[in-house]
């Protein structure tokens, strides 16, 4: 066959194949077209023959202002690449209106599963209701969407255990009585802030009641200190007074205001419940700068690289490792189950104000200087080269 005849035949075959596939049956969920990737420009994408298989899943994360969520983006991209998935990750920039627009954009692109970490638990209800009405399965990721019956599954860590680990660390490092205790919490718009506080309170309250700790920065907490458990409203009253809003600057200003209001006798060797790593670094720096603070023990969570370095340097006492690789794996596994018409494995439920949302929470690890190398470096979570003076 001449070269010309060969290319004519090839052209006919390609056109026929294209026409046949266009007439084929409607795509099943797993065959639906994947949304366009945001990561790579079209020119660098693989040719059609080796393109990633369709994976009609969209991901919405709350903000790029915190290393935690950039980490989730990176880990999602790593896992997607390894599995050959093509996923789209959109950020809400801390704005519920942007979050809703992101969800609507994903709906219009034909996703079948939405993985969403809400910026504001209640405000996100409208967005996920809209997705659900369009036949999309909704997976709440790390933070629970509240007041919506449209949440099909919740992928999360055991957040009450996070708070317990933080409280326990403070208890384990306190001796005697009268130790000054400063409480800080996350954002009241985040259901996790309540779960973390609930866990911490369950461990700290008996040690407040027996005089080991004396609360120094919350009149609401002092008023409720004989309550072994708190109602959601009571937690809300305390959180309203000690919220960092998950914001480093708010955390810093609040710590400064607390230290200004405190006497030298309220300082000395202090114990600080800080809700996460970003706020812990701000609060720790603020306390370290106060001449009347002789020493401090401070908690955190997320095992952010900056906080791992703070722990190595003795500037932050502990963090809670919530292995985001596990969370991403769980989220993809749940999405694949839904795409295949299956139900993800559940071990418990979380009530979101409307329904009991099925979940299978992952365990957490308490990390301080004594196990930082094993938990963070040897586990492959962060590379040794990123740190100085590892123990
Ligand atoms: C997450 C934490 C994070 C915090 C602030 C919480 O919902 O569980 O890991 O540090 O939000 O973004």
PDB file of N, CA, C and O in Angstrom, residues 181-184 197 201 204-205 208-209 213-228 230 234-242 273:
ATOM      1  N   UNK A 181      -3.645  28.582  83.421  1.00  0.00           N
ATOM      2  CA  UNK A 181      -4.095  27.937  82.186  1.00  0.00           C
ATOM      3  C   UNK A 181      -4.758  28.980  81.281  1.00  0.00           C
ATOM      4  O   UNK A 181      -5.663  29.693  81.712  1.00  0.00           O
ATOM      5  N   UNK A 182      -4.282  29.045  80.054  1.00  0.00           N
ATOM      6  CA  UNK A 182      -4.865  29.938  79.048  1.00  0.00           C
ATOM      7  C   UNK A 182      -5.498  29.072  77.959  1.00  0.00           C
ATOM      8  O   UNK A 182      -4.840  28.177  77.419  1.00  0.00           O
ATOM      9  N   UNK A 183      -6.785  29.347  77.687  1.00  0.00           N
ATOM     10  CA  UNK A 183      -7.528  28.539  76.715  1.00  0.00           C
ATOM     11  C   UNK A 183      -7.728  29.323  75.414  1.00  0.00           C
ATOM     12  O   UNK A 183      -8.107  30.500  75.452  1.00  0.00           O
ATOM     13  N   UNK A 184      -7.503  28.653  74.296  1.00  0.00           N
ATOM     14  CA  UNK A 184      -7.805  29.253  72.977  1.00  0.00           C
ATOM     15  C   UNK A 184      -8.539  28.208  72.145  1.00  0.00           C
ATOM     16  O   UNK A 184      -8.341  27.001  72.326  1.00  0.00           O
ATOM     17  N   UNK A 197     -12.566  21.303  71.359  1.00  0.00           N
ATOM     18  CA  UNK A 197     -12.716  21.876  72.695  1.00  0.00           C
ATOM     19  C   UNK A 197     -13.369  20.867  73.647  1.00  0.00           C
ATOM     20  O   UNK A 197     -12.960  20.731  74.810  1.00  0.00           O
ATOM     21  N   UNK A 201     -11.661  19.721  77.017  1.00  0.00           N
ATOM     22  CA  UNK A 201     -12.363  20.011  78.271  1.00  0.00           C
ATOM     23  C   UNK A 201     -12.559  18.735  79.089  1.00  0.00           C
ATOM     24  O   UNK A 201     -12.430  18.736  80.315  1.00  0.00           O
ATOM     25  N   UNK A 204      -9.225  18.298  80.763  1.00  0.00           N
ATOM     26  CA  UNK A 204      -8.753  19.417  81.598  1.00  0.00           C
ATOM     27  C   UNK A 204      -9.670  19.693  82.791  1.00  0.00           C
ATOM     28  O   UNK A 204      -9.192  20.059  83.871  1.00  0.00           O
ATOM     29  N   UNK A 205     -10.979  19.541  82.576  1.00  0.00           N
ATOM     30  CA  UNK A 205     -11.930  19.966  83.621  1.00  0.00           C
ATOM     31  C   UNK A 205     -11.660  19.307  84.988  1.00  0.00           C
ATOM     32  O   UNK A 205     -11.635  20.011  86.005  1.00  0.00           O
ATOM     33  N   UNK A 208      -8.947  21.099  86.545  1.00  0.00           N
ATOM     34  CA  UNK A 208      -9.297  22.463  86.957  1.00  0.00           C
ATOM     35  C   UNK A 208     -10.044  22.340  88.285  1.00  0.00           C
ATOM     36  O   UNK A 208      -9.773  23.055  89.249  1.00  0.00           O
ATOM     37  N   UNK A 209     -10.951  21.351  88.315  1.00  0.00           N
ATOM     38  CA  UNK A 209     -11.751  21.138  89.533  1.00  0.00           C
ATOM     39  C   UNK A 209     -10.866  20.792  90.738  1.00  0.00           C
ATOM     40  O   UNK A 209     -11.164  21.200  91.867  1.00  0.00           O
ATOM     41  N   UNK A 213      -5.007  23.289  87.683  1.00  0.00           N
ATOM     42  CA  UNK A 213      -4.983  24.451  86.777  1.00  0.00           C
ATOM     43  C   UNK A 213      -5.945  25.528  87.262  1.00  0.00           C
ATOM     44  O   UNK A 213      -6.992  25.227  87.850  1.00  0.00           O
ATOM     45  N   UNK A 214      -5.585  26.775  86.946  1.00  0.00           N
ATOM     46  CA  UNK A 214      -6.488  27.902  87.195  1.00  0.00           C
ATOM     47  C   UNK A 214      -6.638  28.670  85.876  1.00  0.00           C
ATOM     48  O   UNK A 214      -5.646  29.138  85.307  1.00  0.00           O
ATOM     49  N   UNK A 215      -7.876  28.729  85.401  1.00  0.00           N
ATOM     50  CA  UNK A 215      -8.130  29.396  84.103  1.00  0.00           C
ATOM     51  C   UNK A 215      -7.909  30.905  84.259  1.00  0.00           C
ATOM     52  O   UNK A 215      -8.456  31.523  85.175  1.00  0.00           O
ATOM     53  N   UNK A 216      -7.143  31.483  83.332  1.00  0.00           N
ATOM     54  CA  UNK A 216      -6.774  32.888  83.473  1.00  0.00           C
ATOM     55  C   UNK A 216      -7.378  33.821  82.421  1.00  0.00           C
ATOM     56  O   UNK A 216      -7.237  35.038  82.523  1.00  0.00           O
ATOM     57  N   UNK A 217      -7.980  33.279  81.363  1.00  0.00           N
ATOM     58  CA  UNK A 217      -8.366  34.210  80.295  1.00  0.00           C
ATOM     59  C   UNK A 217      -9.802  34.055  79.818  1.00  0.00           C
ATOM     60  O   UNK A 217     -10.124  34.518  78.724  1.00  0.00           O
ATOM     61  N   UNK A 218     -10.659  33.387  80.592  1.00  0.00           N
ATOM     62  CA  UNK A 218     -12.048  33.268  80.146  1.00  0.00           C
ATOM     63  C   UNK A 218     -12.991  33.222  81.329  1.00  0.00           C
ATOM     64  O   UNK A 218     -13.048  32.207  82.037  1.00  0.00           O
ATOM     65  N   UNK A 219     -13.723  34.307  81.548  1.00  0.00           N
ATOM     66  CA  UNK A 219     -14.686  34.328  82.657  1.00  0.00           C
ATOM     67  C   UNK A 219     -15.796  33.313  82.406  1.00  0.00           C
ATOM     68  O   UNK A 219     -16.327  32.713  83.348  1.00  0.00           O
ATOM     69  N   UNK A 220     -16.127  33.070  81.140  1.00  0.00           N
ATOM     70  CA  UNK A 220     -17.162  32.081  80.813  1.00  0.00           C
ATOM     71  C   UNK A 220     -16.700  30.686  81.243  1.00  0.00           C
ATOM     72  O   UNK A 220     -17.459  29.910  81.826  1.00  0.00           O
ATOM     73  N   UNK A 221     -15.450  30.351  80.920  1.00  0.00           N
ATOM     74  CA  UNK A 221     -14.929  29.033  81.296  1.00  0.00           C
ATOM     75  C   UNK A 221     -14.858  28.902  82.811  1.00  0.00           C
ATOM     76  O   UNK A 221     -15.162  27.841  83.377  1.00  0.00           O
ATOM     77  N   UNK A 222     -14.466  29.973  83.487  1.00  0.00           N
ATOM     78  CA  UNK A 222     -14.417  29.934  84.957  1.00  0.00           C
ATOM     79  C   UNK A 222     -15.816  29.678  85.505  1.00  0.00           C
ATOM     80  O   UNK A 222     -16.015  28.843  86.393  1.00  0.00           O
ATOM     81  N   UNK A 223     -16.811  30.349  84.922  1.00  0.00           N
ATOM     82  CA  UNK A 223     -18.191  30.170  85.375  1.00  0.00           C
ATOM     83  C   UNK A 223     -18.701  28.749  85.174  1.00  0.00           C
ATOM     84  O   UNK A 223     -19.595  28.298  85.893  1.00  0.00           O
ATOM     85  N   UNK A 224     -18.140  28.039  84.210  1.00  0.00           N
ATOM     86  CA  UNK A 224     -18.615  26.680  83.892  1.00  0.00           C
ATOM     87  C   UNK A 224     -17.648  25.597  84.367  1.00  0.00           C
ATOM     88  O   UNK A 224     -17.809  24.421  84.035  1.00  0.00           O
ATOM     89  N   UNK A 225     -16.644  25.989  85.158  1.00  0.00           N
ATOM     90  CA  UNK A 225     -15.547  25.044  85.427  1.00  0.00           C
ATOM     91  C   UNK A 225     -15.929  23.837  86.275  1.00  0.00           C
ATOM     92  O   UNK A 225     -15.180  22.860  86.315  1.00  0.00           O
ATOM     93  N   UNK A 226     -17.077  23.887  86.924  1.00  0.00           N
ATOM     94  CA  UNK A 226     -17.470  22.684  87.685  1.00  0.00           C
ATOM     95  C   UNK A 226     -18.288  21.719  86.835  1.00  0.00           C
ATOM     96  O   UNK A 226     -18.670  20.640  87.305  1.00  0.00           O
ATOM     97  N   UNK A 227     -18.547  22.066  85.575  1.00  0.00           N
ATOM     98  CA  UNK A 227     -19.315  21.169  84.691  1.00  0.00           C
ATOM     99  C   UNK A 227     -18.380  20.185  83.988  1.00  0.00           C
ATOM    100  O   UNK A 227     -17.545  20.590  83.179  1.00  0.00           O
ATOM    101  N   UNK A 228     -18.567  18.897  84.272  1.00  0.00           N
ATOM    102  CA  UNK A 228     -17.713  17.879  83.641  1.00  0.00           C
ATOM    103  C   UNK A 228     -17.932  17.847  82.127  1.00  0.00           C
ATOM    104  O   UNK A 228     -17.002  17.618  81.358  1.00  0.00           O
ATOM    105  N   UNK A 230     -20.017  19.925  78.792  1.00  0.00           N
ATOM    106  CA  UNK A 230     -20.638  21.193  78.411  1.00  0.00           C
ATOM    107  C   UNK A 230     -21.659  20.952  77.306  1.00  0.00           C
ATOM    108  O   UNK A 230     -21.455  20.082  76.449  1.00  0.00           O
ATOM    109  N   UNK A 234     -23.008  26.055  75.847  1.00  0.00           N
ATOM    110  CA  UNK A 234     -21.983  26.451  76.830  1.00  0.00           C
ATOM    111  C   UNK A 234     -20.606  26.502  76.175  1.00  0.00           C
ATOM    112  O   UNK A 234     -19.827  27.418  76.413  1.00  0.00           O
ATOM    113  N   UNK A 235     -20.339  25.499  75.340  1.00  0.00           N
ATOM    114  CA  UNK A 235     -19.061  25.532  74.601  1.00  0.00           C
ATOM    115  C   UNK A 235     -18.982  26.804  73.772  1.00  0.00           C
ATOM    116  O   UNK A 235     -17.944  27.454  73.696  1.00  0.00           O
ATOM    117  N   UNK A 236     -20.112  27.122  73.152  1.00  0.00           N
ATOM    118  CA  UNK A 236     -20.170  28.324  72.313  1.00  0.00           C
ATOM    119  C   UNK A 236     -19.864  29.588  73.102  1.00  0.00           C
ATOM    120  O   UNK A 236     -19.203  30.502  72.606  1.00  0.00           O
ATOM    121  N   UNK A 237     -20.337  29.628  74.359  1.00  0.00           N
ATOM    122  CA  UNK A 237     -20.074  30.817  75.184  1.00  0.00           C
ATOM    123  C   UNK A 237     -18.566  30.961  75.438  1.00  0.00           C
ATOM    124  O   UNK A 237     -18.011  32.055  75.376  1.00  0.00           O
ATOM    125  N   UNK A 238     -17.921  29.841  75.735  1.00  0.00           N
ATOM    126  CA  UNK A 238     -16.464  29.907  75.996  1.00  0.00           C
ATOM    127  C   UNK A 238     -15.722  30.227  74.694  1.00  0.00           C
ATOM    128  O   UNK A 238     -14.867  31.122  74.650  1.00  0.00           O
ATOM    129  N   UNK A 239     -16.082  29.501  73.638  1.00  0.00           N
ATOM    130  CA  UNK A 239     -15.383  29.713  72.362  1.00  0.00           C
ATOM    131  C   UNK A 239     -15.537  31.170  71.915  1.00  0.00           C
ATOM    132  O   UNK A 239     -14.587  31.793  71.423  1.00  0.00           O
ATOM    133  N   UNK A 240     -16.722  31.732  72.159  1.00  0.00           N
ATOM    134  CA  UNK A 240     -16.945  33.137  71.794  1.00  0.00           C
ATOM    135  C   UNK A 240     -15.932  34.063  72.451  1.00  0.00           C
ATOM    136  O   UNK A 240     -15.566  35.103  71.899  1.00  0.00           O
ATOM    137  N   UNK A 241     -15.443  33.672  73.633  1.00  0.00           N
ATOM    138  CA  UNK A 241     -14.491  34.521  74.358  1.00  0.00           C
ATOM    139  C   UNK A 241     -13.038  34.242  73.966  1.00  0.00           C
ATOM    140  O   UNK A 241     -12.194  35.124  74.061  1.00  0.00           O
ATOM    141  N   UNK A 242     -12.762  33.008  73.540  1.00  0.00           N
ATOM    142  CA  UNK A 242     -11.348  32.642  73.318  1.00  0.00           C
ATOM    143  C   UNK A 242     -11.090  32.180  71.876  1.00  0.00           C
ATOM    144  O   UNK A 242     -10.117  31.486  71.602  1.00  0.00           O
ATOM    145  N   UNK A 273      -3.662  25.984  76.000  1.00  0.00           N
ATOM    146  CA  UNK A 273      -4.377  25.136  75.045  1.00  0.00           C
ATOM    147  C   UNK A 273      -4.512  25.954  73.760  1.00  0.00           C
ATOM    148  O   UNK A 273      -5.340  26.868  73.687  1.00  0.00           O
TER     149      UNK A 273
END
